[in-house]
XYZ file of C-alpha atoms in Angstrom:
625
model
C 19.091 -0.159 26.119
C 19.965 1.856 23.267
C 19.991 0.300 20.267
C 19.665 0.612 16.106
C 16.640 -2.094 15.105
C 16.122 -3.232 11.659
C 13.083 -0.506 11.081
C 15.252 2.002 12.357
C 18.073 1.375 9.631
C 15.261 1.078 6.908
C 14.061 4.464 8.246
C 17.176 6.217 8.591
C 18.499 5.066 5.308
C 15.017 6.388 3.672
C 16.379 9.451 5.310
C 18.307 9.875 8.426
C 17.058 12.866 9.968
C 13.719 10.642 10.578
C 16.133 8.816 12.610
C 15.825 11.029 15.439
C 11.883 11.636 15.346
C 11.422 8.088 15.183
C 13.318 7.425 18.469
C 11.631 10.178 20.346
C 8.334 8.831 18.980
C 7.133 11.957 17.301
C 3.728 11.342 15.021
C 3.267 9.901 12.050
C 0.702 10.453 9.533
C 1.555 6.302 8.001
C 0.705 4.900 11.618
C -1.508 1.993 12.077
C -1.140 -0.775 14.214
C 0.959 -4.455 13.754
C -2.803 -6.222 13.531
C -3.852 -4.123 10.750
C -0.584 -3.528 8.678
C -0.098 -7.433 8.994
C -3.715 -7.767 7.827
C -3.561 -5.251 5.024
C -1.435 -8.034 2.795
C -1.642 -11.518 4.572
C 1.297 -11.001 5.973
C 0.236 -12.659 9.217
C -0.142 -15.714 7.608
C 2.383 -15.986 5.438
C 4.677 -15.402 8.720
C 2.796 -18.464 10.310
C 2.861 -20.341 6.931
C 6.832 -20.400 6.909
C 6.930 -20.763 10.604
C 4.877 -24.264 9.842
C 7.053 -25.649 7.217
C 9.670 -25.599 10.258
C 7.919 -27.901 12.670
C 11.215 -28.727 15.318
C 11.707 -24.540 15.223
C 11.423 -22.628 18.740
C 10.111 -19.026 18.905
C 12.390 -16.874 21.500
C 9.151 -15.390 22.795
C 9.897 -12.784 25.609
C 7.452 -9.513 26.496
C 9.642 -5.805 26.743
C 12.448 -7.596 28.326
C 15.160 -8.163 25.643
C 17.608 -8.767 27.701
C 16.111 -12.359 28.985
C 15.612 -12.674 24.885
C 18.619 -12.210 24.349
C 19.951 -14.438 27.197
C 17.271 -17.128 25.628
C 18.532 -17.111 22.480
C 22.340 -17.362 23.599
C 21.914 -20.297 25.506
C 19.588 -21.891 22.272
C 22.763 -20.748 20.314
C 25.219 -23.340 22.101
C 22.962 -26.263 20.777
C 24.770 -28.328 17.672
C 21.374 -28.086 15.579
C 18.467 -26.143 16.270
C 15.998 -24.039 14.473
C 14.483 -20.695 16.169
C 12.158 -18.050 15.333
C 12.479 -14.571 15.827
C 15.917 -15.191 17.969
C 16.844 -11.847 19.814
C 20.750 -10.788 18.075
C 22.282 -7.873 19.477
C 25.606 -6.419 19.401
C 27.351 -3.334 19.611
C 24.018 -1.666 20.183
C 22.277 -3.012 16.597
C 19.316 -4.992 17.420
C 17.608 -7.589 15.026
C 15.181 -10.042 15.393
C 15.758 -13.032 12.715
C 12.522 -14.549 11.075
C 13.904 -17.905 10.780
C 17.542 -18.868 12.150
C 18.745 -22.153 11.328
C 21.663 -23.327 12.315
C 23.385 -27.131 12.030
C 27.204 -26.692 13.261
C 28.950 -23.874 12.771
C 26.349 -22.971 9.162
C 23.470 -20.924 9.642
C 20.884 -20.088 7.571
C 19.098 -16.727 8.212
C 15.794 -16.500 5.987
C 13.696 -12.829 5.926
C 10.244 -13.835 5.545
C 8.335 -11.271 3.343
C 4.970 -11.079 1.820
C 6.088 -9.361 -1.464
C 5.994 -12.080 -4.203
C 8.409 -13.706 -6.952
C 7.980 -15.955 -9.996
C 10.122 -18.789 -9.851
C 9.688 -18.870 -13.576
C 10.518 -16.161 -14.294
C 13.786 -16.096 -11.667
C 14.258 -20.190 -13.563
C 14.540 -18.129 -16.713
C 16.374 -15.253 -16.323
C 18.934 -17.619 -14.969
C 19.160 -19.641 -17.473
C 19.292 -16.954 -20.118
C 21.204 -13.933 -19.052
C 22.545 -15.479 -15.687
C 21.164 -13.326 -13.082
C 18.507 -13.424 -10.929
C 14.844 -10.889 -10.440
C 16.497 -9.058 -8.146
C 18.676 -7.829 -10.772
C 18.189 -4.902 -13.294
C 17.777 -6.708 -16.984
C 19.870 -4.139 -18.428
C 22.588 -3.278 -16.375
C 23.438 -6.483 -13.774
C 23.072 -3.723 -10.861
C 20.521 -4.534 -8.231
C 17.069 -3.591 -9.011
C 15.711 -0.359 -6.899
C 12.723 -2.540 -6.492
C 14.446 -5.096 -4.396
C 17.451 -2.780 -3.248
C 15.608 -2.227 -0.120
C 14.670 -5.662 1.315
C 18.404 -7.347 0.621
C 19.514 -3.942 2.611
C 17.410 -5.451 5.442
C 18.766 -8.581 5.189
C 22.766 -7.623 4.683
C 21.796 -5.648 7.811
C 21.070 -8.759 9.878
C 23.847 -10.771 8.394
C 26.554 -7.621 10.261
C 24.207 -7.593 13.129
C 24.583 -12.200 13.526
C 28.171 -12.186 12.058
C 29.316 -9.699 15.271
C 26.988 -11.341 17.801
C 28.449 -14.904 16.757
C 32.135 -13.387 17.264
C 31.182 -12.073 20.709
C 29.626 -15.495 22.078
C 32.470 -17.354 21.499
C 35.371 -16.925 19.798
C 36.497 -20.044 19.096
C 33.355 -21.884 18.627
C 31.898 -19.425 16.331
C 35.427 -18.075 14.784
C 35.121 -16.105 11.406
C 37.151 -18.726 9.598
C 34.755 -21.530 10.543
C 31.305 -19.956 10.670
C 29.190 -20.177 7.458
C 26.196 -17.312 7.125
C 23.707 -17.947 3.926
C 20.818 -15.286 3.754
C 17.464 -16.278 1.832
C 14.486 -14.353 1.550
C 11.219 -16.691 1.661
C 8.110 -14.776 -0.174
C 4.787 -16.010 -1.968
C 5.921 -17.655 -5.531
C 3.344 -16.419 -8.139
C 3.795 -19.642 -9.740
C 2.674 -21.361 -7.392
C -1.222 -22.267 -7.244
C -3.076 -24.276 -4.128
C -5.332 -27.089 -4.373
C -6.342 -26.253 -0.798
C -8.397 -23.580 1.033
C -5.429 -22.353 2.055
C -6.666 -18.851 4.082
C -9.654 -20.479 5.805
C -7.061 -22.458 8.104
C -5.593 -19.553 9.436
C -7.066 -17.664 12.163
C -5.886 -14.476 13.617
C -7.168 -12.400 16.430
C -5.451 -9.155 18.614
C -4.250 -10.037 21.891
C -2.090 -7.767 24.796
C 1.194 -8.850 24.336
C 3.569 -6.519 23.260
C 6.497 -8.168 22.460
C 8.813 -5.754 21.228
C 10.156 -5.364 18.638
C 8.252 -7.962 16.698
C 6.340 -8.662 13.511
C 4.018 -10.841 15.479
C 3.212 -8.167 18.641
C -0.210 -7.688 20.005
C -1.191 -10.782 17.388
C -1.899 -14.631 17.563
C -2.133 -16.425 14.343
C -3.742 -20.018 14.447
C -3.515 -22.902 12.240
C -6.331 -25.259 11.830
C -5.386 -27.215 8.775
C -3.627 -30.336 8.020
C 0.103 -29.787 8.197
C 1.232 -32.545 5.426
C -1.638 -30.831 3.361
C -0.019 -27.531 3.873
C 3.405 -28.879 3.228
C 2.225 -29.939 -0.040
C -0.076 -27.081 -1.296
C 1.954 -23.746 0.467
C 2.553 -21.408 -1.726
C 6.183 -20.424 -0.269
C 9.726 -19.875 -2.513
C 12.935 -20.038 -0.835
C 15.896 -18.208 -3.063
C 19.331 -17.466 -1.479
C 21.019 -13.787 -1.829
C 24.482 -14.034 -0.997
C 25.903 -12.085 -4.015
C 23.728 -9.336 -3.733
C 23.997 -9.384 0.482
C 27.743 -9.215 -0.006
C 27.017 -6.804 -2.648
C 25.553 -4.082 -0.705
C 27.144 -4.921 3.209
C 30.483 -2.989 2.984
C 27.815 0.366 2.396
C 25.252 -1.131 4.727
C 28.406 -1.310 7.740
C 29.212 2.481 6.414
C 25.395 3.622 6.848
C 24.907 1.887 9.959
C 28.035 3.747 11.520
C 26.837 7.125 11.123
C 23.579 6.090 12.444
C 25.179 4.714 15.389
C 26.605 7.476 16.211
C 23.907 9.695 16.525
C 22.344 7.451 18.795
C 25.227 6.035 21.364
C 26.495 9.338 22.421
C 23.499 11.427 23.359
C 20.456 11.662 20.558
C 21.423 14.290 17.858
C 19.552 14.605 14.884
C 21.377 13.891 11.331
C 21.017 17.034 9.266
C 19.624 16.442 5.240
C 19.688 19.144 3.286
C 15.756 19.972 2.134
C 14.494 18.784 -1.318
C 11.537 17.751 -2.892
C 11.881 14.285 -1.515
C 10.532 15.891 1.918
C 6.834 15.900 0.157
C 5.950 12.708 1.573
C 7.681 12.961 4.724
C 5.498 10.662 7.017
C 6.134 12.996 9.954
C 4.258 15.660 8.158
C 1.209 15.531 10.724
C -1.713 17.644 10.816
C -2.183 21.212 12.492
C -2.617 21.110 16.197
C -0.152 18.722 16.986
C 2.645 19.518 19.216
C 5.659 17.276 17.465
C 6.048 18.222 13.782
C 8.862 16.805 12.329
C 8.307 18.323 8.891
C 7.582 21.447 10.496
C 10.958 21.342 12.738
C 13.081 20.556 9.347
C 11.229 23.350 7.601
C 10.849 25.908 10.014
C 8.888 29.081 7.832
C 9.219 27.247 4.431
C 6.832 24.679 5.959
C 3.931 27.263 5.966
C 3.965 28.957 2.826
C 0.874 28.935 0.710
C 0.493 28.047 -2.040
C 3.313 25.658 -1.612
C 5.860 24.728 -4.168
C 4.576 20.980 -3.192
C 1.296 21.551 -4.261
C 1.973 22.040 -8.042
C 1.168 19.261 -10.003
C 4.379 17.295 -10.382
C 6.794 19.453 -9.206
C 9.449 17.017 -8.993
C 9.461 16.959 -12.654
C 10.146 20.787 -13.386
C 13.826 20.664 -14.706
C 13.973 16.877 -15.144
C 14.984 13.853 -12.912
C 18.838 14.886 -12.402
C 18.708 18.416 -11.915
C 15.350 19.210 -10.249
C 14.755 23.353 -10.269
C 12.670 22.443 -7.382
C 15.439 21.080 -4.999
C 17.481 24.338 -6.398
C 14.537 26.772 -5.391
C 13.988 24.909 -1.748
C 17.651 25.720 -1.415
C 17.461 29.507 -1.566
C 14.732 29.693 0.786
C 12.100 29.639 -2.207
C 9.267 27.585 -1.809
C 6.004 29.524 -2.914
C 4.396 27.565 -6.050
C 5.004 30.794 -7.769
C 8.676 30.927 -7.285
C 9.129 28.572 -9.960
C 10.043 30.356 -13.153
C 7.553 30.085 -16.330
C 10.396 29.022 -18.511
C 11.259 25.857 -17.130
C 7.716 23.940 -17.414
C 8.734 22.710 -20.853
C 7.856 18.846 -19.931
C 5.530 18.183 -23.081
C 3.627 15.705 -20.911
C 3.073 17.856 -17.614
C 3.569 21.429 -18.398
C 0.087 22.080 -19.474
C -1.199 20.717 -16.118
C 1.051 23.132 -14.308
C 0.198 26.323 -16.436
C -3.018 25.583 -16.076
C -2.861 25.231 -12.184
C -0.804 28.308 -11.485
C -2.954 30.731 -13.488
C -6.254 29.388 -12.249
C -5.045 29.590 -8.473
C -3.406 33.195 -8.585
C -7.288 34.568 -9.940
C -9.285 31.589 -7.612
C -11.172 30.405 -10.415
C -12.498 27.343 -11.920
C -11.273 26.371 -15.341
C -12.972 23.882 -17.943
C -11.320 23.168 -21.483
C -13.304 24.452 -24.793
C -13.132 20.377 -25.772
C -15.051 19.189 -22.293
C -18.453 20.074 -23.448
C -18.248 18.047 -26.901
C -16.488 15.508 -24.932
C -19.667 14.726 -22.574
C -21.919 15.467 -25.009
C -21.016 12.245 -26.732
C -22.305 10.481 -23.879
C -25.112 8.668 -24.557
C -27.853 7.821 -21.744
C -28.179 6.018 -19.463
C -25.155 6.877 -17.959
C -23.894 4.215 -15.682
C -21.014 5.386 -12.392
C -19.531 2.568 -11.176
C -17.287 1.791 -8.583
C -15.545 -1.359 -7.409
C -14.407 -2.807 -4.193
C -11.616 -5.381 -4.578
C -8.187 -6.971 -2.448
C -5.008 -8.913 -3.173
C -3.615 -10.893 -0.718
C -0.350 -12.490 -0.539
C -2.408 -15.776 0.800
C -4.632 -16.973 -1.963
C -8.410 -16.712 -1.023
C -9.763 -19.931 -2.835
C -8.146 -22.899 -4.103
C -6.408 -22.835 -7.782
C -5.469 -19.086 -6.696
C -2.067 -17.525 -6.954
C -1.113 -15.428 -4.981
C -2.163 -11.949 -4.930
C -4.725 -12.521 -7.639
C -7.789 -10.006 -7.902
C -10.690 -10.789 -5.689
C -13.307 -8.465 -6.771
C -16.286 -8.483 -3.606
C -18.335 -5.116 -4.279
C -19.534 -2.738 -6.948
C -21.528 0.166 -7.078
C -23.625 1.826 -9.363
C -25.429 5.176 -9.698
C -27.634 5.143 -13.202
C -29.067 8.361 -14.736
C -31.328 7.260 -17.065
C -31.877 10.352 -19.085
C -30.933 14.214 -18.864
C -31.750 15.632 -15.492
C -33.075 12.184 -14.364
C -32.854 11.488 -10.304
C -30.226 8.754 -10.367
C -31.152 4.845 -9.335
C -28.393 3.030 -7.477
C -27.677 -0.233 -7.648
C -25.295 -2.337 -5.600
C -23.998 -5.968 -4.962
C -21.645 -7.478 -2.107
C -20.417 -10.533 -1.602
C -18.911 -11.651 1.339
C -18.867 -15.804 1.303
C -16.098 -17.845 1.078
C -16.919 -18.903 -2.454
C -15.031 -17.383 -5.157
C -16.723 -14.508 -6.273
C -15.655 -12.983 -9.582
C -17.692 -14.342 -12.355
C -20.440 -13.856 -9.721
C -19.571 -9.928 -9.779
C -18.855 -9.842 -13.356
C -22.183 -11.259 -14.562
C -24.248 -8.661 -11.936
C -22.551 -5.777 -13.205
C -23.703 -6.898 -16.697
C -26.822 -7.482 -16.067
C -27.590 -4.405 -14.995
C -25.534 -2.131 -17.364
C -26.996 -4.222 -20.074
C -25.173 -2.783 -23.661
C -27.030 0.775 -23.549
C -25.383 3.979 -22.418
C -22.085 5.050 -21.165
C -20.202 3.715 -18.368
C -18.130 6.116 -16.501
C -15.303 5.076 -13.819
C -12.564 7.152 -11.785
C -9.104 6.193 -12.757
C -8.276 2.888 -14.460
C -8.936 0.364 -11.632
C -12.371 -0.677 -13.254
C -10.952 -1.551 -16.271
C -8.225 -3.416 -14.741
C -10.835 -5.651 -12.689
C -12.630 -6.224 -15.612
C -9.892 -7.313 -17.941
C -8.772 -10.084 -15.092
C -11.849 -11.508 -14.976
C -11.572 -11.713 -18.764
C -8.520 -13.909 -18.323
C -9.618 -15.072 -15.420
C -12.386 -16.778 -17.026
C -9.842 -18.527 -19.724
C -7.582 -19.827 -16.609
C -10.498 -21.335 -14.837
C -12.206 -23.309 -17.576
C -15.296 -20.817 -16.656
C -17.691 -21.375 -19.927
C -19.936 -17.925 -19.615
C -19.695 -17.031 -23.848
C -21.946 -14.576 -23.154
C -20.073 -12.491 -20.013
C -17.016 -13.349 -21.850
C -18.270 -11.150 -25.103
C -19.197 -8.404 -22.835
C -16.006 -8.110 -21.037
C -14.421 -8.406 -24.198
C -16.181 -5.198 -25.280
C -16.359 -3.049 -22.425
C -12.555 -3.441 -21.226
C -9.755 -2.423 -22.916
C -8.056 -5.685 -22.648
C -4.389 -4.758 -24.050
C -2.840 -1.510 -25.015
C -4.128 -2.108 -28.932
C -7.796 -2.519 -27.667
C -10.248 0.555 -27.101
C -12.465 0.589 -23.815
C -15.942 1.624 -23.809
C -15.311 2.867 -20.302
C -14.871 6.805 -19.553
C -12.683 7.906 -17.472
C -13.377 10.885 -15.557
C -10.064 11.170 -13.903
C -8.438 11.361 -17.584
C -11.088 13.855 -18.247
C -10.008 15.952 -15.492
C -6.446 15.759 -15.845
C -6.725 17.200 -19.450
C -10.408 19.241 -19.144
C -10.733 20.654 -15.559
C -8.949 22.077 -12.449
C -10.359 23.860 -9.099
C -7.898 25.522 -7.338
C -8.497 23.814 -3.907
C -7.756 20.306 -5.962
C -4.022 21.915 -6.032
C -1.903 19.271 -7.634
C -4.202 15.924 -7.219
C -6.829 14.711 -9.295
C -8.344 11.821 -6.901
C -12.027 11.670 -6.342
C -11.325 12.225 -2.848
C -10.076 15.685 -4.026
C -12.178 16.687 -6.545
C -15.673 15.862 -4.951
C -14.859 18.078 -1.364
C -13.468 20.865 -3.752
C -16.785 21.140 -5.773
C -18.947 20.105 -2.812
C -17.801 22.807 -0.712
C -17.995 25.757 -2.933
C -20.904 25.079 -4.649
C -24.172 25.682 -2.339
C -26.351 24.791 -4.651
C -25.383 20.943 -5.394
C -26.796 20.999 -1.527
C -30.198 21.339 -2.604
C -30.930 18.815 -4.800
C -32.633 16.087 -3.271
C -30.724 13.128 -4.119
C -27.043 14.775 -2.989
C -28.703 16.626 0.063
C -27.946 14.151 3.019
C -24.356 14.555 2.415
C -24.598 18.556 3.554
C -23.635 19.158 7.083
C -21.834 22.005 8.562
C -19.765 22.150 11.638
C -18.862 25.752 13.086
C -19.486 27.404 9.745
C -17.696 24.928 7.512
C -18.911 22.538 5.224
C -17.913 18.835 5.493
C -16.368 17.020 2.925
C -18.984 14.225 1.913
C -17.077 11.027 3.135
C -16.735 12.789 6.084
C -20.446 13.080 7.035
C -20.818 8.944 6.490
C -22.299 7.591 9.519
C -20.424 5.590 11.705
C -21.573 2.345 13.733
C -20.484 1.004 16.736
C -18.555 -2.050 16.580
C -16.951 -3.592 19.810
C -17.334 -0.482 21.477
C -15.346 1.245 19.075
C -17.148 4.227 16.538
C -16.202 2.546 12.924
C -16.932 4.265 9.532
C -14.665 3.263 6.026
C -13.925 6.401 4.423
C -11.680 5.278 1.941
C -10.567 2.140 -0.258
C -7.644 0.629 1.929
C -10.321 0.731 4.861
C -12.717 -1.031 2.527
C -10.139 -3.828 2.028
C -9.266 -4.069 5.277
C -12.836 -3.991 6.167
C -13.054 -7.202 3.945
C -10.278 -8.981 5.439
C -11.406 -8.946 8.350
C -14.366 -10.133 8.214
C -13.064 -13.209 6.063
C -9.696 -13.990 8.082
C -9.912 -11.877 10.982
C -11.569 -11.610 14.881
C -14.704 -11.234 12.682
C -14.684 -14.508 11.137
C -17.332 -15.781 13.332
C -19.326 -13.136 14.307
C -22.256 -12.715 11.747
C -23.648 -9.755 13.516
C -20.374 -7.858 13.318
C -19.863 -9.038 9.663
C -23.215 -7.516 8.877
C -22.609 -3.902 10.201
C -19.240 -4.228 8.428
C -21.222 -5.301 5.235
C -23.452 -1.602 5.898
C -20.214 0.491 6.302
C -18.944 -0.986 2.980
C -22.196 -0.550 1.271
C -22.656 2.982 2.656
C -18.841 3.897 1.573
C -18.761 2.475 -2.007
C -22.462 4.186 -2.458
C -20.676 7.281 -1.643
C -18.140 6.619 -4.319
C -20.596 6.674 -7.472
C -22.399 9.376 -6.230
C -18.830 11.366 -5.447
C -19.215 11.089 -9.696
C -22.687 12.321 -10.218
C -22.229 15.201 -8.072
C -19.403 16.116 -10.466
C -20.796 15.040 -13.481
C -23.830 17.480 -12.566
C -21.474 20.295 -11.856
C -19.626 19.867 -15.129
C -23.278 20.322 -16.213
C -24.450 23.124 -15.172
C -20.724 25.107 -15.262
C -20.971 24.703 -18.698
C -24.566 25.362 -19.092
C-alpha cells in the first residue's frame, strides 16, 4: 500500500527531497527507537493519561495489517456514538492514525495528543486582552513558527478524515451535515498534582509492531486510581479550528506534490542546496552505503574545510540574504570561499576571523586577556557538573509539569596550584523529591572559598530554580537560600559567581579541530588528542587509549557494562536522562541490580564531565605558561 503518513508530511514539508530517503529507509543519524523517544519526554504517559480520561474509548489495535485496521475502524465508524483510539483513516493514499476520535452523530472531535506544554493562564489572558490565543504571534496575529508545525499535523488529519468520511458514505457522512472540530490535548503548566502522578504508570518494550503507531513495540500500564487521576491529571484541552482552517488550503497544496512523487513510481523532489542542509538528519557517517546528504551534494559534500564548519555561517550576510546559500549555489563551498568583507556581524565576526586564520596555519590561538582572566581565579577551584530531566509527567506531587528535577552533580576540586584534583559526587535516585537535597550537598562541599567553574549556563539555570523553587514549596533552608542567592545569577540584573568556561572559550580560545562548536564534547577530544603530554599525568592517564594508531576521544574510552545482554555505556547528557528515566518509570523500575549498574554508568559519565574541564583548564595552563 502506498501511502503519505502523518511523519511523512512533517518530513517532507521540513524538506521534501527527505521524502524519498525516508521511504526507501535510508539512515539517519536522529534514529532511536519508539520506547526511547517516547521515554525521552513522558510522552508514553501522557498518551495513556488522555487515553484514561476516555474510559468507553476503543483502541483499533491491528499488527502490519492496515487494511483489517482500516476495515475495523469503518465498521466502528457506522456506530451513532463511539469513541476510538488511534482509528486507522485512509484515503486517496494519505494515511493517518487519529489519537483520539470522537464522534456523537454526524460531529467528530479529532484531538492530537502531544507532550509539548501550554499555560492556560497565559492562553485565559491573552484572550481576554488582545483576543488571540498562544499559538499566535503577539505582534502580528500570524501563527507562531513555534506552533506552525503541530496545527500543520493536525489540518493534515482533518483533509485526511474529511475525504475518508465522504468515501464511506455519502449520504450519511455528507459535507453539509458532518461537523469536524480539531483540539490539541498537551500538559497545562498551570496545572499542579496532588498525586504521585508518574509512579502509576508503568511502561515496558514488548514485540508488537504495530505500524504506524505512537504506541509500537510499547505497553504502558496504569496502576492508580482512575477518579484520582481524573481529578489530579495534568491535561488541557484547547480547540484550533481558526488556525486548522488557517493553514489547510496550503496543507491540501503541499500534500499534492508529495503525492505525486509517491503514487506514480518513487521520484525524488529536487531542493535547491542551502545552508539549511547542515543539519540534514540523513547526513550519516563514513562507511555507510546510503548517504542522503552525500547523494544531494555529490563533490560539495566532501570538501574540507567545509563552508558548514565556520562558526555561524548562516549568519554571514544576514537572515534574508544569506552569502552562504549564494556561495553553495555556484558550486562554492570551501570555508574559505567566503569573502573577508562580508563578516561584518559585530556579534560573530570575531569568532569567524579568528577561526579561518587559525585553521589555514593549524594552530592554536589564546587571547592576550585569557591569562589575566584565570589568574583572577582564586583556589580552590571547584568543576562542577550537573545531571538533571524535565518531563512532561510531573515526578512528585505539587509538580508542574516539566519542572527541573536535578538527580546528580559532579565535582572535581583543585585545591591549590598544581594540586592532584579530589572528586566529589552525589546521586540520587529515590522517588523522593530531590532538589533541596542536591542543592544543600553541592554547598556543603563548595563551602564559600574559591571559584566555581561550569560549561555553558545550565548550572546556573539549575541553581536559580531551586532558588525559586524553594519560595514555591514553603522549603525554610535561610541558609541554602543565601547561598543560592549568591552563587547564581538569579535575573539578568544579578552577577553570578559562577565561571563559565564555554564563554571563556567563545571569546579567549579556538583549536582548529573544534571548527565551529564550542561544546565540551568538542573541545576536550581536540586538546586530548593533540596534546601527548596531558596523557601522562596521573590523574587524566586512564582516559589514554589508542586504537590502530589513533587516540580516543575520552568519553569514548568509558567502560561499558552489560545490562540485559546488551553492552551499555552513557556518553552524553540525553543518555544520562534517559538513563534516569528509566530506571524511575521504565522496565527498570523494579530491578535494583540493574538500577545499580545504571547508577555506575551515570557516575562514571558525569565524573568524566568535570574532569573533561580540568584537563582543559590544565592545558590553558601550561599553553600560556
Amino acid at each position: 500500500m502506498v501511502f503519505l503518513s502523518k511523519s511523512d508530511y512533517k518530513v517532507a514539508k521540513n524538506c521534501p527531497t527527505k521524502l524519498y530517503y525516508k521511504k526507501l529507509h535510508y539512515p539517519t543519524t536522529s534514529y532511536i527507537n519508539n520506547y526511547t523517544r517516547m521515554l525521552a519526554d513522558g510522552g508514553f504517559m501522557i498518551g495513556k493519561m488522555a487515553r484514561l480520561l476516555y474510559p468507553s474509548g476503543i483502541e483499533i489495535k491491528v499488527e502490519q495489517d492496515l487494511e483489517r485496521g482500516l476495515s475495523q475502524t469503518k465498521e466502528a465508524l457506522q456506530q451513532e456514538n463511539i469513541i476510538l483510539f488511534e482509528p486507522i483513516i485512509y484515503a486517496k493514499n494519505k494515511l493517518i492514525r487519529v489519537d483520539i476520535l470522537i464522534k456523537e452523530g454526524n460531529k467528530f472531535q479529532l484531538i492530537e495528543v502531544k507532550s509539548k506544554s501550554f499555560d492556560s493562564n497565559e492562553n485565559n489572558w491573552l484572550l481576554e486582552t488582545k483576543g488571540i490565543n498562544i499559538f499566535r504571534n503577539k505582534k502580528n496575529g500570524a501563527i507562531s513558527s513555534d506552533w506552525r508545525t503541530y496545527i500543520e499535523d493536525v489540518a493534515y488529519q482533518i483533509y485526511v478524515l474529511q475525504e475518508m468520511l465522504s468515501e464511506i458514505d455519502a449520504h450519511e457522512f455528507s459535507s453539509d451535515r458532518v461537523e469536524i472540530h480539531p483540539y490539541l490535548c498537551m500538559p497545562d503548566k498551570s496545572k499542579t498534582t496532588a498525586i504521585d502522578l508518574a509512579a502509576h504508570f508503568k511502561i515496558k518494550r514488548t514485540e508488537s509492531q504495530t505500524i504506524p503507531s505512537k504506541f509500537s513495540g510499547i505497553e504502558v500500564d496504569f496502576t492508580g486510581d482512575l477518579e484520582q487521576l481524573n481529578q489530579n491529571h495534568i491535561l488541557g484541552l484547547i480547540g484550533i479550528d481558526r488556525e486548522v482552517q488557517e493553514v489547510l488550503p496550503e496543507v491540501i497544496a503541499q500534500t499534492e506534490i508529495y503525492l505525486d512523487s509517491l503514487v506514480n513510481g518513487l521520484r525524488k523532489i529536487e531542493v535547491p542546496l542551502s545552508k539549511h542542509c547542515k543539519g540534514c538528519e540523513f547526513r550519516v557517517s563514513e562507511g555507510s552505503k546510503k548517504d542522503g546528504f552525500k547523494e544531494c551534494w555529490g563533490e560539495l559534500a566532501e570538501v574540507e574545510p567545509h563552508i558548514f564548519d565556520l562558526y555561524h555561517m548562516g549568519r554571514v550576510g544576514g537572515h534574508e540574504t544569506p552569502v552562504v546559500n549564494e556561495l553553495i549555489q555556484m558550486g562554492k563551498v570551501n570555508m574559505y570561499d567566503i569573502p573577508l568583507d562580508q563578516l561584518d556581524d559585530t556579534f560573530f565576526s570575531f569568532r569567524q576571523l579568528i577561526q579561518l586564520e587559525y585553521t589555514k596555519t593549524n594552530r592554536e590561538w589564546m587571547s592576550e586577556q585569557l591569562p589575566s582572566i584565570m589568574a583572577k581565579c582564586s583556589y580552590p577551584l571547584h568543576f562542577i557538573d550537573f545531571e538533571t530531566s524535565r518531563m512532561a509527567l510531573p515526578y512528585h506531587p505539587g509538580m508542574r509539569p516539566y519542572e527541573q528535577v536535578a538527580f546528580q552533580w559532579s565535582c572535581h576540586t583543585i585545591p591549590s596550584p598544581g594540586a592532584e584534583p579530589i572528586h566529589s559526587d552525589w546521586i540520587d535516585l529515590s522517588d523522593v523529591f530531590p532538589n533541596f537535597r542536591f542543592a544543600e550537598a553541592l554547598m556543603d562541599r563548595l563551602g564559600d572559598r574559591g571559584t566555581i567553574l561550569t560549561w555553558a549556563t545550565h548550572e546556573n539555570s539549575v541553581l536559580r530554580d531551586i532558588y525559586y523553587q524553594m519560595e514555591a514549596y514553603e522549603y525554610e533552608h535561610p541558609k541554602l537560600k543565601a547561598w543560592l542567592a549568591k552563587v547564581a545569577k538569579l535575573n539578568s540584573k544579578d552577577k553570578t559567581q559562577l565561571v563559565d568556561m564555554n564563554a571563556l572559550t567563545l571569546k579567549h580560545y579556538f583549536h582548529p579541530l573544534m571548527k565551529g562548536r564550542t561544546s565540551l564534547k568538542c573541545v576536550l577530544p581536540a586538546i586530548w588528542k593533540t596534546n601527548p603530554y596531558l596523557h601522562q599525568i596521573p590523574w587524566m592517564a586512564a582516559y589514554f587509549k589508542e586504537v590502530d594508531g589513533q587516540i580516543l576521544n575520552p568519553y569514548e574510552t568509558l567502560l561499558p557494562l552489560e545490562i540485559s545482554d546488551k553492552a551499555e555505556v552513557i556518553t552524553e547528557g540525553t543518555g544520562a536522562m534517559l538513563a534516569y528515566q528509566n530506571m524511575m518509570y521504565g522496565e527498570y523500575q523494579d530491578r535494583p541490580e540493574i538500577r545499580q549498574m545504571w547508577c555506575e554508568l551515570l557516575k562514571q559519565y558525569c565524573c568524566l564531565d568535570t574532569m573533561a574541564m580540568v584537563i582543559i583548564w590544565t592545558h590553558w595552563l601550561k599553553k600560556l605558561g
